[in-house]
């Protein structure tokens, strides 16, 4: 077998700079309004809705 040499002729790819996210102070994070537990969905309800959407999607194919 002949040896195959690999050469990379492409130019260097420039990656875009990542966005810098400002850190939120602890006092500002505490001000975020939280959803009351009475409005939260159970795991069974969530997956029931998800299962219905998936089934409806595949029924329409």
PDB file of C-alpha atoms in Angstrom:
ATOM      1  CA  UNK A   1       0.000   0.000   0.000  1.00  0.00           C
ATOM      2  CA  UNK A   2       1.106   3.529  -0.727  1.00  0.00           C
ATOM      3  CA  UNK A   3       1.307   6.032   2.089  1.00  0.00           C
ATOM      4  CA  UNK A   4      -1.112   8.932   1.776  1.00  0.00           C
ATOM      5  CA  UNK A   5      -0.036  12.302   3.099  1.00  0.00           C
ATOM      6  CA  UNK A   6      -2.737  14.611   4.433  1.00  0.00           C
ATOM      7  CA  UNK A   7      -2.372  18.303   3.798  1.00  0.00           C
ATOM      8  CA  UNK A   8      -4.759  20.950   4.996  1.00  0.00           C
ATOM      9  CA  UNK A   9      -4.927  23.710   2.389  1.00  0.00           C
ATOM     10  CA  UNK A  10      -7.818  25.626   3.945  1.00  0.00           C
ATOM     11  CA  UNK A  11      -7.401  28.996   5.598  1.00  0.00           C
ATOM     12  CA  UNK A  12      -7.823  29.401   9.297  1.00  0.00           C
ATOM     13  CA  UNK A  13     -11.493  29.743  10.209  1.00  0.00           C
ATOM     14  CA  UNK A  14     -12.292  32.697  12.426  1.00  0.00           C
ATOM     15  CA  UNK A  15     -14.820  31.910  15.109  1.00  0.00           C
ATOM     16  CA  UNK A  16     -17.232  34.678  16.118  1.00  0.00           C
ATOM     17  CA  UNK A  17     -16.706  36.214  19.517  1.00  0.00           C
ATOM     18  CA  UNK A  18     -18.991  34.875  22.158  1.00  0.00           C
ATOM     19  CA  UNK A  19     -21.438  37.222  23.771  1.00  0.00           C
ATOM     20  CA  UNK A  20     -20.556  38.411  27.196  1.00  0.00           C
ATOM     21  CA  UNK A  21     -23.424  38.173  29.619  1.00  0.00           C
ATOM     22  CA  UNK A  22     -23.525  40.520  32.553  1.00  0.00           C
ATOM     23  CA  UNK A  23     -23.865  38.775  35.883  1.00  0.00           C
ATOM     24  CA  UNK A  24     -26.990  39.584  37.847  1.00  0.00           C
ATOM     25  CA  UNK A  25     -26.513  40.552  41.459  1.00  0.00           C
ATOM     26  CA  UNK A  26     -28.187  38.464  44.164  1.00  0.00           C
ATOM     27  CA  UNK A  27     -30.570  41.296  45.056  1.00  0.00           C
ATOM     28  CA  UNK A  28     -31.795  41.616  41.469  1.00  0.00           C
ATOM     29  CA  UNK A  29     -32.197  37.854  41.138  1.00  0.00           C
ATOM     30  CA  UNK A  30     -34.399  37.823  44.251  1.00  0.00           C
ATOM     31  CA  UNK A  31     -36.766  40.352  42.628  1.00  0.00           C
ATOM     32  CA  UNK A  32     -37.816  37.910  39.878  1.00  0.00           C
ATOM     33  CA  UNK A  33     -41.442  36.952  40.348  1.00  0.00           C
ATOM     34  CA  UNK A  34     -41.911  33.212  40.707  1.00  0.00           C
ATOM     35  CA  UNK A  35     -44.921  31.204  39.565  1.00  0.00           C
ATOM     36  CA  UNK A  36     -47.120  30.079  42.451  1.00  0.00           C
ATOM     37  CA  UNK A  37     -47.352  26.327  42.928  1.00  0.00           C
ATOM     38  CA  UNK A  38     -51.089  26.379  42.232  1.00  0.00           C
ATOM     39  CA  UNK A  39     -50.323  27.377  38.616  1.00  0.00           C
ATOM     40  CA  UNK A  40     -47.596  24.794  38.041  1.00  0.00           C
ATOM     41  CA  UNK A  41     -48.247  21.759  35.865  1.00  0.00           C
ATOM     42  CA  UNK A  42     -47.587  18.212  37.048  1.00  0.00           C
ATOM     43  CA  UNK A  43     -45.204  15.945  35.164  1.00  0.00           C
ATOM     44  CA  UNK A  44     -48.113  13.717  34.096  1.00  0.00           C
ATOM     45  CA  UNK A  45     -50.040  16.710  32.702  1.00  0.00           C
ATOM     46  CA  UNK A  46     -47.008  17.952  30.782  1.00  0.00           C
ATOM     47  CA  UNK A  47     -46.203  14.615  29.184  1.00  0.00           C
ATOM     48  CA  UNK A  48     -49.892  14.005  28.487  1.00  0.00           C
ATOM     49  CA  UNK A  49     -50.041  17.232  26.466  1.00  0.00           C
ATOM     50  CA  UNK A  50     -46.739  16.424  24.766  1.00  0.00           C
ATOM     51  CA  UNK A  51     -47.913  12.899  23.895  1.00  0.00           C
ATOM     52  CA  UNK A  52     -51.157  14.304  22.408  1.00  0.00           C
ATOM     53  CA  UNK A  53     -49.232  16.817  20.267  1.00  0.00           C
ATOM     54  CA  UNK A  54     -46.852  14.140  18.978  1.00  0.00           C
ATOM     55  CA  UNK A  55     -49.711  11.774  18.191  1.00  0.00           C
ATOM     56  CA  UNK A  56     -51.663  14.536  16.398  1.00  0.00           C
ATOM     57  CA  UNK A  57     -48.554  15.427  14.391  1.00  0.00           C
ATOM     58  CA  UNK A  58     -47.982  11.850  13.242  1.00  0.00           C
ATOM     59  CA  UNK A  59     -51.671  11.362  12.475  1.00  0.00           C
ATOM     60  CA  UNK A  60     -51.478  14.307  10.088  1.00  0.00           C
ATOM     61  CA  UNK A  61     -48.510  12.923   8.139  1.00  0.00           C
TER      62      UNK A  61
END
